[in-house]
Amino acid sequence: MSKDAKEPKEAFGIDIGGSGIKGAPVDLAAGELATDRLRIPTPQPSTPDAVADTVAELISAFSVSSDLPIGVTFPAIIQHGVAKSAANVDKSWIDTDVASLLTERTGHDVFVVNDADAAGIAEMEFGAGKGTKGVVLMTTLGTGVGSALFVDGKLVPNTELGHIPRAGVSFEATIADSARDREGLDWEQWAERLQEYYALLELLFSPDLFIVGGGVSKKHKHFLPLLELNAPIIPAQTRNDAGIIGAAALARSERKRARKAAAKQK
Ligand code: BGC
């Protein structure tokens, strides 16, 4: 993170999930929420129009200055602001320009990022990966399985490693926390599946560090010690707020990049 004194110390982060849309202003010096967050249930069906209205409603519940950058996470491939997949959300999102839709609906500059990438950014800037060079691989275990890959602190976006196929279906279908719940797996049974998955990731990427996020990471003592890997595998620190914090951090750096690019063109 640059030490430029003119950088805003705050940004607004919003985390769009399958069941809730959460947001709060983020104190980017401390890497934590500046006030309590607000959560609004995700409208069903979660179409682009309905979700955009909810995002606008959430922002209007805070006195957000028109100048504050806003970062939004979305659980799909986000390429240059456009959704390119929809594994656990309404299929009508595919090919939606999420950034333009939300910018137009909210009247703010909105930057959009994959949810796991946002959680990874939060961990690299403020949490378990802070200062770690080399290859860091963050995975989130929740309804789906998300991934965020960093090389010397730089994000390689949209890795989607939860969708690596195993016997014709995504690993996600059997190793997500939702699969553990659905199938009533005990920690050992679940860890056996995780072992196969993380050993494969290790073969592919030889990471220096694995970070595991998602709500279940607060119960890490039950399953992380059961995994045998060469790299250390540790729980995320930003937990529930990772998406909000990472999205806000991203919004600040993207805003800066956009302004620099605009200044160059003048
Ligand atoms: C999606 C990813 C997302 C992950 C976690 C997966 O099904 O494809 O984009 O990061 O779930 O929400």
Coordinates of C-alpha atoms and ligand atoms in Angstrom, one line a residue:
M1 CA 0.0 0.0 0.0
S2 CA 1.4 3.4 -1.0
K3 CA 2.2 5.9 1.7
D4 CA 0.8 8.8 -0.3
A5 CA -0.7 11.2 2.3
K6 CA -3.4 12.3 -0.1
E7 CA -4.9 8.9 -0.3
P8 CA -8.4 8.7 1.4
K9 CA -8.2 7.0 4.8
E10 CA -11.7 5.6 4.3
A11 CA -13.7 3.8 1.6
F12 CA -17.0 2.0 1.6
G13 CA -17.2 -1.7 1.2
I14 CA -20.1 -3.9 0.2
D15 CA -20.2 -7.7 0.2
I16 CA -22.9 -9.3 -2.0
G17 CA -23.7 -12.8 -1.0
G18 CA -26.4 -15.3 -1.7
S19 CA -28.3 -14.6 1.5
G20 CA -27.2 -11.1 2.6
I21 CA -25.8 -7.9 1.3
K22 CA -23.6 -6.3 3.9
G23 CA -21.8 -3.0 3.9
A24 CA -20.0 -0.4 6.0
P25 CA -17.4 2.4 5.7
V26 CA -13.9 1.0 6.3
D27 CA -11.1 2.6 8.1
L28 CA -8.2 1.8 5.7
A29 CA -5.5 2.8 8.1
A30 CA -6.7 0.3 10.7
G31 CA -8.0 -2.3 8.2
E32 CA -11.3 -2.5 10.1
L33 CA -14.9 -1.3 9.8
A34 CA -15.3 2.3 10.7
T35 CA -18.8 1.8 12.1
D36 CA -21.2 -1.2 12.5
R37 CA -22.1 -2.8 9.3
L38 CA -25.6 -3.0 7.9
R39 CA -27.0 -6.3 6.4
I40 CA -30.0 -6.5 4.1
P41 CA -31.3 -9.9 3.0
T42 CA -30.5 -10.6 -0.7
P43 CA -33.7 -10.2 -2.7
Q44 CA -35.0 -13.4 -4.2
P45 CA -34.7 -13.9 -7.1
S46 CA -31.4 -12.2 -6.9
T47 CA -31.6 -10.5 -10.3
P48 CA -29.3 -7.7 -11.3
D49 CA -32.1 -5.1 -11.0
A50 CA -33.3 -6.2 -7.6
V51 CA -29.7 -6.5 -6.2
A52 CA -28.8 -3.1 -7.6
D53 CA -31.8 -1.5 -5.8
T54 CA -30.7 -3.2 -2.5
V55 CA -27.1 -1.9 -2.9
A56 CA -28.5 1.6 -3.4
E57 CA -30.7 1.3 -0.3
L58 CA -27.8 0.1 1.8
I59 CA -25.6 3.0 0.7
S60 CA -28.3 5.5 1.4
A61 CA -28.6 4.3 5.0
F62 CA -25.1 5.8 5.6
S63 CA -24.1 9.3 5.0
V64 CA -21.6 8.5 2.3
S65 CA -20.0 11.5 0.7
S66 CA -20.4 11.4 -3.1
D67 CA -16.6 11.3 -3.3
L68 CA -16.0 8.2 -1.3
P69 CA -14.9 5.2 -3.4
I70 CA -17.1 2.2 -3.2
G71 CA -15.9 -1.4 -3.6
V72 CA -18.4 -4.2 -4.1
T73 CA -17.7 -8.0 -4.0
F74 CA -19.6 -10.4 -6.2
P75 CA -19.5 -14.2 -6.1
A76 CA -18.5 -14.7 -9.7
I77 CA -15.8 -14.2 -12.2
I78 CA -15.5 -10.4 -12.6
Q79 CA -13.6 -9.4 -15.6
H80 CA -13.2 -5.6 -16.0
G81 CA -16.4 -5.0 -14.1
V82 CA -18.4 -7.6 -16.0
A83 CA -19.7 -10.9 -14.5
K84 CA -18.6 -13.9 -16.5
S85 CA -20.1 -16.7 -14.4
A86 CA -22.9 -17.3 -11.9
A87 CA -22.3 -20.5 -9.9
N88 CA -24.4 -19.7 -6.8
V89 CA -26.3 -16.6 -8.0
D90 CA -29.1 -15.9 -10.6
K91 CA -27.9 -16.9 -14.1
S92 CA -29.1 -13.5 -15.4
W93 CA -25.9 -12.0 -14.0
I94 CA -23.8 -13.5 -16.7
D95 CA -22.4 -10.8 -19.0
T96 CA -23.9 -8.0 -16.8
D97 CA -21.6 -5.0 -16.5
V98 CA -21.9 -5.0 -12.7
A99 CA -19.7 -2.0 -12.2
S100 CA -21.7 0.2 -14.7
L101 CA -25.0 -1.0 -13.3
L102 CA -24.1 -0.1 -9.7
T103 CA -22.4 3.1 -10.6
E104 CA -25.5 4.3 -12.5
R105 CA -27.9 3.1 -9.8
T106 CA -26.0 4.5 -6.9
G107 CA -24.5 7.7 -8.3
H108 CA -21.1 6.7 -6.9
D109 CA -18.0 5.4 -8.6
V110 CA -18.3 1.6 -7.9
F111 CA -15.5 -0.9 -8.4
V112 CA -16.4 -4.6 -8.4
V113 CA -14.3 -7.6 -7.5
N114 CA -14.7 -11.3 -7.0
D115 CA -15.6 -12.1 -3.4
A116 CA -12.7 -14.4 -2.7
D117 CA -10.3 -12.0 -4.4
A118 CA -11.6 -9.3 -2.0
A119 CA -11.2 -11.5 1.0
G120 CA -7.6 -12.2 -0.2
I121 CA -6.8 -8.5 -0.6
A122 CA -8.0 -7.9 3.0
E123 CA -5.8 -10.7 4.3
M124 CA -2.8 -9.6 2.3
E125 CA -3.1 -6.0 3.4
F126 CA -4.3 -6.4 7.0
G127 CA -4.4 -10.0 8.0
A128 CA -2.7 -13.4 7.9
G129 CA -0.8 -12.7 4.7
K130 CA 0.5 -9.2 5.5
G131 CA 4.0 -8.8 4.3
T132 CA 4.3 -12.3 2.9
K133 CA 6.3 -12.5 -0.4
G134 CA 6.2 -15.3 -2.8
V135 CA 3.1 -17.3 -3.7
V136 CA 0.1 -17.0 -1.3
L137 CA -3.0 -19.0 -2.0
M138 CA -6.2 -18.0 -0.1
T139 CA -9.3 -20.2 -0.3
T140 CA -12.7 -19.4 1.1
L141 CA -14.8 -22.4 2.3
G142 CA -18.5 -21.4 2.4
T143 CA -21.6 -22.0 0.2
G144 CA -19.1 -22.2 -2.6
V145 CA -15.3 -22.4 -2.7
G146 CA -13.4 -19.3 -3.7
S147 CA -9.8 -18.7 -4.3
A148 CA -7.4 -15.7 -4.5
L149 CA -3.8 -16.1 -5.7
F150 CA -1.1 -13.6 -4.9
V151 CA 2.4 -13.5 -6.3
D152 CA 4.7 -11.1 -4.3
G153 CA 1.5 -9.4 -3.0
K154 CA 0.0 -8.9 -6.4
L155 CA -3.4 -10.5 -7.1
V156 CA -3.9 -12.9 -10.1
P157 CA -7.6 -12.3 -10.4
N158 CA -10.4 -14.8 -10.9
T159 CA -8.5 -18.1 -10.4
E160 CA -11.8 -19.9 -9.5
L161 CA -9.9 -22.9 -8.1
G162 CA -13.1 -24.2 -6.4
H163 CA -14.2 -25.3 -9.9
I164 CA -11.2 -27.6 -10.6
P165 CA -13.0 -30.7 -11.7
R166 CA -12.8 -34.0 -9.8
A167 CA -14.5 -37.0 -11.5
G168 CA -16.5 -34.7 -13.7
V169 CA -17.8 -32.3 -11.0
S170 CA -16.3 -29.2 -9.3
F171 CA -14.3 -29.9 -6.1
E172 CA -16.6 -27.2 -4.7
A173 CA -19.6 -29.6 -4.7
T174 CA -17.9 -31.9 -2.2
I175 CA -15.5 -29.8 -0.2
A176 CA -17.5 -26.5 0.4
D177 CA -18.6 -25.9 4.0
S178 CA -22.2 -26.3 2.6
A179 CA -21.3 -29.8 1.5
R180 CA -20.0 -30.6 5.0
D181 CA -23.3 -29.5 6.4
R182 CA -25.5 -31.1 3.7
E183 CA -23.8 -34.5 4.0
G184 CA -23.4 -34.3 7.8
L185 CA -19.6 -34.9 7.6
D186 CA -17.6 -35.0 10.7
W187 CA -14.3 -33.0 10.8
E188 CA -12.2 -36.1 9.9
Q189 CA -14.3 -37.0 7.0
W190 CA -14.3 -33.4 5.7
A191 CA -10.6 -33.1 6.3
E192 CA -9.9 -36.2 4.1
R193 CA -11.6 -34.4 1.2
L194 CA -9.8 -31.2 2.0
Q195 CA -6.5 -33.0 2.1
E196 CA -6.9 -34.3 -1.5
Y197 CA -7.9 -30.8 -2.7
Y198 CA -5.1 -28.9 -1.0
A199 CA -2.5 -31.5 -2.0
L200 CA -3.6 -30.9 -5.6
L201 CA -3.3 -27.1 -5.2
E202 CA 0.1 -27.6 -3.7
L203 CA 1.2 -29.6 -6.7
L204 CA -0.1 -27.0 -9.1
F205 CA 1.2 -23.8 -7.3
S206 CA 3.8 -24.7 -4.7
P207 CA 2.5 -21.9 -2.5
D208 CA 4.6 -20.5 0.3
L209 CA 1.4 -20.0 2.4
F210 CA -2.2 -21.2 2.3
I211 CA -4.8 -19.0 4.1
V212 CA -8.2 -20.4 4.7
G213 CA -11.2 -18.1 5.1
G214 CA -15.0 -18.4 5.1
G215 CA -17.2 -18.6 8.2
V216 CA -15.9 -22.1 9.1
S217 CA -12.3 -20.8 9.5
K218 CA -13.2 -19.7 13.0
K219 CA -13.4 -23.4 13.8
H220 CA -10.0 -24.0 12.2
K221 CA -8.7 -26.0 15.2
H222 CA -11.0 -28.9 14.2
F223 CA -9.7 -29.4 10.7
L224 CA -6.6 -27.4 9.7
P225 CA -4.3 -29.5 12.0
L226 CA -5.5 -32.7 10.2
L227 CA -4.0 -31.5 6.9
E228 CA -0.6 -32.6 5.9
L229 CA 1.0 -30.2 3.5
N230 CA 4.4 -28.8 2.8
A231 CA 3.3 -25.1 3.1
P232 CA 1.8 -23.7 6.3
I233 CA -2.0 -23.5 6.2
I234 CA -3.4 -20.9 8.5
P235 CA -6.8 -19.3 9.2
A236 CA -7.8 -15.9 7.9
Q237 CA -7.9 -13.1 10.4
T238 CA -10.4 -10.7 8.9
R239 CA -13.2 -13.3 8.9
N240 CA -16.8 -12.0 8.4
D241 CA -15.7 -8.6 7.4
A242 CA -13.0 -9.7 4.9
G243 CA -15.1 -9.0 1.8
I244 CA -16.2 -5.5 3.0
I245 CA -12.6 -4.6 4.0
G246 CA -11.0 -6.0 0.8
A247 CA -13.6 -4.4 -1.5
A248 CA -13.0 -1.0 0.2
A249 CA -9.2 -1.4 -0.2
L250 CA -9.6 -2.3 -3.8
A251 CA -11.9 0.7 -4.4
R252 CA -9.2 3.0 -3.0
S253 CA -6.4 1.6 -5.2
E254 CA -8.6 1.3 -8.3
R255 CA -9.8 4.9 -7.9
K256 CA -6.2 6.0 -7.6
R257 CA -5.2 4.1 -10.7
A258 CA -8.1 5.5 -12.7
R259 CA -7.2 9.0 -11.7
K260 CA -3.6 8.5 -12.7
A261 CA -4.6 7.1 -16.0
A262 CA -7.0 10.1 -16.6
A263 CA -4.3 12.6 -15.7
K264 CA -1.9 11.0 -18.2
Q265 CA -4.4 11.4 -21.0
K266 CA -4.7 15.1 -20.4
Ligands
BGC1 C1 -17.8 -18.9 -7.5 C2 -16.6 -18.0 -7.1 C3 -16.8 -17.5 -5.7 C4 -16.9 -18.6 -4.7 C5 -17.2 -18.2 -3.3 C6 -17.8 -20.0 -6.4 O1 -18.9 -20.8 -6.7 O2 -17.6 -19.5 -8.8 O3 -16.6 -16.9 -8.0 O4 -15.6 -16.7 -5.4 O5 -18.0 -19.4 -5.1 O6 -18.3 -17.4 -3.2

